PDB file of C-alpha atoms in Angstrom:
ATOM      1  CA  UNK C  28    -124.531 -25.903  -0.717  1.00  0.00           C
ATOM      2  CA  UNK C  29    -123.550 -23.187  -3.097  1.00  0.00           C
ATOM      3  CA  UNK C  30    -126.172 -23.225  -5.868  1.00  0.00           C
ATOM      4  CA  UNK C  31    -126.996 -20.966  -8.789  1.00  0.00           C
ATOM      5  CA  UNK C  32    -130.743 -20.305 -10.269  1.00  0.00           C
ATOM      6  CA  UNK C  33    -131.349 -20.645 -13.832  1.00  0.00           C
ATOM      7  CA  UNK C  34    -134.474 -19.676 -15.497  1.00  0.00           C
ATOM      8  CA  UNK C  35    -134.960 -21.269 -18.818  1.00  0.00           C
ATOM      9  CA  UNK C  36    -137.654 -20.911 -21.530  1.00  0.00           C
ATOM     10  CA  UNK C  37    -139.169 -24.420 -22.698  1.00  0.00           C
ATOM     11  CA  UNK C  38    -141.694 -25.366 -25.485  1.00  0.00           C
ATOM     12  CA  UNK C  39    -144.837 -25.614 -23.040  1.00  0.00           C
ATOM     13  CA  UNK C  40    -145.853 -29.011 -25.043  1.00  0.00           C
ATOM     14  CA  UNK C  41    -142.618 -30.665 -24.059  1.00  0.00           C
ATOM     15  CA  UNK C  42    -142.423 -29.068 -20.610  1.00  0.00           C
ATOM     16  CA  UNK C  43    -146.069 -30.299 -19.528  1.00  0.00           C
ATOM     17  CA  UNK C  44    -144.861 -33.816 -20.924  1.00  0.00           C
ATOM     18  CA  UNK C  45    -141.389 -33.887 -18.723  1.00  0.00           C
ATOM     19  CA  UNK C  46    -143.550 -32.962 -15.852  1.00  0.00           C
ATOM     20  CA  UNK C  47    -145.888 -35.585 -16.546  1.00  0.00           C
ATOM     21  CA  UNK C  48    -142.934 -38.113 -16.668  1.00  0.00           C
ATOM     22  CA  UNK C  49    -140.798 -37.297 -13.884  1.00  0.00           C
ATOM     23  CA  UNK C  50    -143.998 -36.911 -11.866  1.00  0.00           C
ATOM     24  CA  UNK C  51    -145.076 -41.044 -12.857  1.00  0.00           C
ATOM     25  CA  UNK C  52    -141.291 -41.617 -11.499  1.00  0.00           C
ATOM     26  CA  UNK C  53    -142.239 -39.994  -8.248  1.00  0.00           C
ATOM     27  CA  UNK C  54    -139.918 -36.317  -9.008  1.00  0.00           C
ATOM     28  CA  UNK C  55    -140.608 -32.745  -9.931  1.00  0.00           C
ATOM     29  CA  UNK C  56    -139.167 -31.906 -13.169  1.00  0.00           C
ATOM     30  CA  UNK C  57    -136.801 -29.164 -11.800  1.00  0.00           C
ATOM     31  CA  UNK C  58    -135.086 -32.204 -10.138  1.00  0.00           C
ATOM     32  CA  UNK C  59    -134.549 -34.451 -13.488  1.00  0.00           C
ATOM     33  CA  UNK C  60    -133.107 -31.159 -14.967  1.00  0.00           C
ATOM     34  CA  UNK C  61    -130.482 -31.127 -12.378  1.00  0.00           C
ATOM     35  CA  UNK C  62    -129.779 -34.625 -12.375  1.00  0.00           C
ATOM     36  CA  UNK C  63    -129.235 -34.494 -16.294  1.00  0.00           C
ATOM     37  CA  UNK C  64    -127.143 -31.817 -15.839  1.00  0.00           C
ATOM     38  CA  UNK C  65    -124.904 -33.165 -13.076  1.00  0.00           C
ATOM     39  CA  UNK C  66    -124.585 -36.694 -15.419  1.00  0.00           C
ATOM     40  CA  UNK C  67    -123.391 -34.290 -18.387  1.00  0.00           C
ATOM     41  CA  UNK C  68    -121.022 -32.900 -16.181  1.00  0.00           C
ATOM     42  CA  UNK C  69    -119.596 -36.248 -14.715  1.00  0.00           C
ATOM     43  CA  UNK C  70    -119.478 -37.545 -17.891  1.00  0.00           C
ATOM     44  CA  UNK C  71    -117.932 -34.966 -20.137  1.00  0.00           C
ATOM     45  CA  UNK C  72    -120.565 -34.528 -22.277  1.00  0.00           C
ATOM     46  CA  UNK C  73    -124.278 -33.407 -22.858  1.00  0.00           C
ATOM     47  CA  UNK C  74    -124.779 -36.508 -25.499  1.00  0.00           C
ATOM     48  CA  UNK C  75    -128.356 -38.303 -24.210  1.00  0.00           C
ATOM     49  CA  UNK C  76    -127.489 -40.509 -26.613  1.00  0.00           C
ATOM     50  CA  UNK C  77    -123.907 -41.794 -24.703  1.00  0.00           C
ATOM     51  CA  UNK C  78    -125.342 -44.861 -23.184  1.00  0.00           C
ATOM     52  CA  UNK C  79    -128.105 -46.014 -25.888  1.00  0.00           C
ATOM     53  CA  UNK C  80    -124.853 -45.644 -28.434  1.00  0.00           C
ATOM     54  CA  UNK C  81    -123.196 -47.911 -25.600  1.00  0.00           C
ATOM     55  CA  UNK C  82    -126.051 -50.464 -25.622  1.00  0.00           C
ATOM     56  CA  UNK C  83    -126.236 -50.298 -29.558  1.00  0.00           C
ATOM     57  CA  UNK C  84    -122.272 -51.318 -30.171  1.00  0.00           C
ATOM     58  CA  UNK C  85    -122.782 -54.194 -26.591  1.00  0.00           C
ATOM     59  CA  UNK C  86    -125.769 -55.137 -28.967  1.00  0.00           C
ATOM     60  CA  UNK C  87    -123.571 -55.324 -32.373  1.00  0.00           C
ATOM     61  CA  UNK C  88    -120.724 -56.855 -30.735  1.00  0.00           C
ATOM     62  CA  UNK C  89    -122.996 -59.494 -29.637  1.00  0.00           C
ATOM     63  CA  UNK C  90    -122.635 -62.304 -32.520  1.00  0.00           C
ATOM     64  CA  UNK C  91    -125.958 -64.375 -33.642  1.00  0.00           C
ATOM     65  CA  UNK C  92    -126.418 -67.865 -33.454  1.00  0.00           C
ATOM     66  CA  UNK C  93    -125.117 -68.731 -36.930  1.00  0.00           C
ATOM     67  CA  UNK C  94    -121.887 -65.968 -36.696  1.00  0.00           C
ATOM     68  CA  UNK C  95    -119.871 -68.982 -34.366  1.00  0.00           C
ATOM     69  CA  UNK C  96    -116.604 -70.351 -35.712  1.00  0.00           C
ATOM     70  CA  UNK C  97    -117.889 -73.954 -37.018  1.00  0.00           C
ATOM     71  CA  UNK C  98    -114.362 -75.632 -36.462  1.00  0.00           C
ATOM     72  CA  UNK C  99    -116.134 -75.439 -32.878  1.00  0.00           C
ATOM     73  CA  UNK C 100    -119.159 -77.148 -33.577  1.00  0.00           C
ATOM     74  CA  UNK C 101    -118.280 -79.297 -36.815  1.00  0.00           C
ATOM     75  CA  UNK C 102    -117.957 -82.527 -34.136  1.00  0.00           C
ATOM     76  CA  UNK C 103    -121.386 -82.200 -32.644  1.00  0.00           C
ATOM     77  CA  UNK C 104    -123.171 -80.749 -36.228  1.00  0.00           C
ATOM     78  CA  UNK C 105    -124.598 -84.175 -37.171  1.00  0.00           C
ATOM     79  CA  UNK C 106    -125.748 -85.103 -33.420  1.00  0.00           C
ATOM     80  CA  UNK C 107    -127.485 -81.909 -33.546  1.00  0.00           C
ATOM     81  CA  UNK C 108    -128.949 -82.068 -36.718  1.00  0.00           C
ATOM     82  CA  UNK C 109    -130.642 -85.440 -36.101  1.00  0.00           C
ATOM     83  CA  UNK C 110    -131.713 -83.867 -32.926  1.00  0.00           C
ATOM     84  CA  UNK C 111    -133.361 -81.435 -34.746  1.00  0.00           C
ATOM     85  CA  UNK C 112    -134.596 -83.946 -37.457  1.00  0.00           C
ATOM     86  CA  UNK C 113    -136.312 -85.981 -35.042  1.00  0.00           C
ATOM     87  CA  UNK C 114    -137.913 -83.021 -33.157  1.00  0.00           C
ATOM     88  CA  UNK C 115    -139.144 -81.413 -36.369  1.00  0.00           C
ATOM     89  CA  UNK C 116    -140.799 -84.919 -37.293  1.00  0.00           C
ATOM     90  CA  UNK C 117    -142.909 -85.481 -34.080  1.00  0.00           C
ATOM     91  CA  UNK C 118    -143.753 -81.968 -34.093  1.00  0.00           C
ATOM     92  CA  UNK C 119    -145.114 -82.461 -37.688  1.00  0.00           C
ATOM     93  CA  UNK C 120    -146.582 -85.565 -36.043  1.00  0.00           C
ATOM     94  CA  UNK C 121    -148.384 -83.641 -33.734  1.00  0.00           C
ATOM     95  CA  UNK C 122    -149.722 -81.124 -35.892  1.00  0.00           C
ATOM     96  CA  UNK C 123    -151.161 -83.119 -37.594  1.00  0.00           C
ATOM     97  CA  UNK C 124    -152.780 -85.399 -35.380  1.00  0.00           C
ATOM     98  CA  UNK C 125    -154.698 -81.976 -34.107  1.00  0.00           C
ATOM     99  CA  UNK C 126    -155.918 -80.760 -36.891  1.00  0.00           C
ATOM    100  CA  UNK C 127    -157.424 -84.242 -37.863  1.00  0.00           C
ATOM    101  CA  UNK C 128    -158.997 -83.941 -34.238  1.00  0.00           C
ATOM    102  CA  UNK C 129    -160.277 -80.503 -34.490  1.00  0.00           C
ATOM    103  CA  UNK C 130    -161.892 -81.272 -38.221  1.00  0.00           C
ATOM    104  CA  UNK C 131    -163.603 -84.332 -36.707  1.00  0.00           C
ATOM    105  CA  UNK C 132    -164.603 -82.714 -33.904  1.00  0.00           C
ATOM    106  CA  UNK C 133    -166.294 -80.073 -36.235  1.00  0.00           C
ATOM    107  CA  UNK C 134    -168.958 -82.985 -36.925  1.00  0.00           C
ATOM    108  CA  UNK C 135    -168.785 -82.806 -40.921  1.00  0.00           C
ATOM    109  CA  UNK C 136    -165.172 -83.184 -41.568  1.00  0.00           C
ATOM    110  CA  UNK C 137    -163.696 -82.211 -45.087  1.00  0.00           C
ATOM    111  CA  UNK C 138    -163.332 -86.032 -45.584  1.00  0.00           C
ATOM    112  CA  UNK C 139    -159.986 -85.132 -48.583  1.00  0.00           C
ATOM    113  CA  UNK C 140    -158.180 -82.623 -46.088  1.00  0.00           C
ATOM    114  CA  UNK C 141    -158.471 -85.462 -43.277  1.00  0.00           C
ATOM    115  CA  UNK C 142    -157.516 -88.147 -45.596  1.00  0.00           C
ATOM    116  CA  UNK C 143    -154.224 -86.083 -46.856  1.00  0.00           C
ATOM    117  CA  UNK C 144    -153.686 -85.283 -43.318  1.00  0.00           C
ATOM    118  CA  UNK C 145    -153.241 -88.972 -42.460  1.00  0.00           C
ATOM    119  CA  UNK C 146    -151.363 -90.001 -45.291  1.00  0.00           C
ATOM    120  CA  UNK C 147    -148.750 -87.335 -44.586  1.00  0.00           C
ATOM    121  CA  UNK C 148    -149.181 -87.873 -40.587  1.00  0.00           C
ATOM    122  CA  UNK C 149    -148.538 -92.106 -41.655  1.00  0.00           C
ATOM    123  CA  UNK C 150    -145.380 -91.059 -43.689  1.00  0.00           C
ATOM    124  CA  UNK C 151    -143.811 -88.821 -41.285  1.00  0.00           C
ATOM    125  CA  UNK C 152    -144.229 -92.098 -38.266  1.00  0.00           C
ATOM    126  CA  UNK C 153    -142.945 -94.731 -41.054  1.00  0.00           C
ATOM    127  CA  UNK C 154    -140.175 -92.163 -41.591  1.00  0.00           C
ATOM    128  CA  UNK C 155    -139.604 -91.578 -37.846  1.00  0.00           C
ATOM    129  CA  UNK C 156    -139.360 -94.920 -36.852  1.00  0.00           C
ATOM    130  CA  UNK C 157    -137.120 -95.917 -40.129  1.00  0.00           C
ATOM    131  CA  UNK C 158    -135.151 -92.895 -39.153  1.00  0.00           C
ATOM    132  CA  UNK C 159    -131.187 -93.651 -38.813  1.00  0.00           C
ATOM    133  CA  UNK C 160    -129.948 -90.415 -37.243  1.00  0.00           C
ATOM    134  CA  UNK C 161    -126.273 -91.234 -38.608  1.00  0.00           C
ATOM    135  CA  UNK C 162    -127.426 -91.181 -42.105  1.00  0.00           C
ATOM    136  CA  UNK C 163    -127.025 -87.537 -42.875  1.00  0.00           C
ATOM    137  CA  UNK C 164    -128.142 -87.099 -46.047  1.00  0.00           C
ATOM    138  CA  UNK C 165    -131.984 -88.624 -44.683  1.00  0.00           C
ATOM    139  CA  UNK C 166    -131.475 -85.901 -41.658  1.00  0.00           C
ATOM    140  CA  UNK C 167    -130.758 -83.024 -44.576  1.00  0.00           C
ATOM    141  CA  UNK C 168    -133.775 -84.273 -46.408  1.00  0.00           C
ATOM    142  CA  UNK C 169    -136.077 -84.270 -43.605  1.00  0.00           C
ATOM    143  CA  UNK C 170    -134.225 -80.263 -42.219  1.00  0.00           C
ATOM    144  CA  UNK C 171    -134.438 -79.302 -45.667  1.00  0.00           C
ATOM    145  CA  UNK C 172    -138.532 -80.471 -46.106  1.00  0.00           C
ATOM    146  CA  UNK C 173    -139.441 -79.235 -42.452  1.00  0.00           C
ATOM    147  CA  UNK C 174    -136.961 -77.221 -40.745  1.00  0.00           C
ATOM    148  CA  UNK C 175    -136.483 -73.225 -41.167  1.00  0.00           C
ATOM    149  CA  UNK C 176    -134.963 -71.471 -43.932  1.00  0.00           C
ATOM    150  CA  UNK C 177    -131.612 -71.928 -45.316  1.00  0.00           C
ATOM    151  CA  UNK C 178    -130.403 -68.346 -44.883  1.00  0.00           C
ATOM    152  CA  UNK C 179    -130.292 -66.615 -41.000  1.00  0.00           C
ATOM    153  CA  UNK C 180    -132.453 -64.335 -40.769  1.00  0.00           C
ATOM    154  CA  UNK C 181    -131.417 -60.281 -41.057  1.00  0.00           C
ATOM    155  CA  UNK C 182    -129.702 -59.128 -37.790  1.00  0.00           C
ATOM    156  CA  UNK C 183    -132.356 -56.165 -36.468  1.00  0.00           C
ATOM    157  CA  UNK C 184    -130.859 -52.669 -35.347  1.00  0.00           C
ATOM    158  CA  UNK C 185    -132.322 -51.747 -32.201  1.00  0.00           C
ATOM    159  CA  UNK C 186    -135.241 -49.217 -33.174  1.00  0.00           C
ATOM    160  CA  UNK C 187    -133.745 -46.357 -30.753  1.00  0.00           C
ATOM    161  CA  UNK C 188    -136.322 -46.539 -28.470  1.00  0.00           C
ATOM    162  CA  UNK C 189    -136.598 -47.259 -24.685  1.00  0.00           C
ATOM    163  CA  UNK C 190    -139.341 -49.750 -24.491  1.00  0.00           C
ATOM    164  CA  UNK C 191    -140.654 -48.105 -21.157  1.00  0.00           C
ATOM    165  CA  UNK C 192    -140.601 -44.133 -22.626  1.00  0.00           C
ATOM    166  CA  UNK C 193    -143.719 -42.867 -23.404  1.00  0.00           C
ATOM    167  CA  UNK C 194    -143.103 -41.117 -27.110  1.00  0.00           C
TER     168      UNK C 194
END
């Protein structure tokens, strides 16, 4: 193989840190250099940055939940919205129930805080059981009172880091 030898000067900080990293990847820093030079070369360009920029626009051309067309979903909205009415319910149920355990389990139980808890535990089983899942303005009611926020939440921009780099 014809080869050439380069000599460069390096901050000593940065070069002690490469070595430490290519040598946790099982290589000698002299080797990484060549193989980010021969990628550079194959690619056209001495960007680092050409595949995270690549896995930022995959990322932003990926649409969130609430970004789908809703002519696609309008038919099955109200199924899964009492889905989701009914799940929210029993999982109020259920939180409940345990923190009315783990106060009486305490021994001396705030006697108003249990009491609340099983007046609003009793309404939530009178209103599951009374529950018609066609009647959507009762499923709104109960989404609106229990479910998430109206508005989706902000999309996040990837934070430019490589979750297993060591900066």
């Amino acid at each position: 193989m014809d080869s050439i030898h380069l000599r460069i000067r390096i901050d000593r900080a940065i070069a002690e840190q490469a070595m430490k990293m290519a040598q946790a990847r099982g290589m000698e820093l002299p080797d990484v250099i060549r193989m980010m030079v021969t990628k550079a070369v194959q690619i056209g360009d001495f960007s680092i940055e050409q595949e995270r920029s690549q896995q930022q626009e995959a990322a932003k051309a990926a649409r969130p939940y609430y970004a789908y067309d809703e002519r696609q979903w309008n038919s099955m909205k109200s199924v899964l919205d009492a889905e989701l009415a009914l799940a929210l319910l029993n999982q109020y149920i259920a939180s409940h129930s345990l923190q009315i355990e783990a106060m009486t389990d305490r021994g001396a139980p705030n006697i108003p805080v249990v009491e609340k808890l099983t007046q609003e535990r009793d309404e939530a089983r009178k209103t599951l059981a009374t529950l018609d899942p066609t009647d959507t303005k009762a499923v709104q009611a109960i989404l609106e009172r229990l479910g998430p926020p109206a508005e989706p939440p902000e999309p996040t921009e990837p934070n430019g880091k490589d979750e297993g780099s060591s900066q």
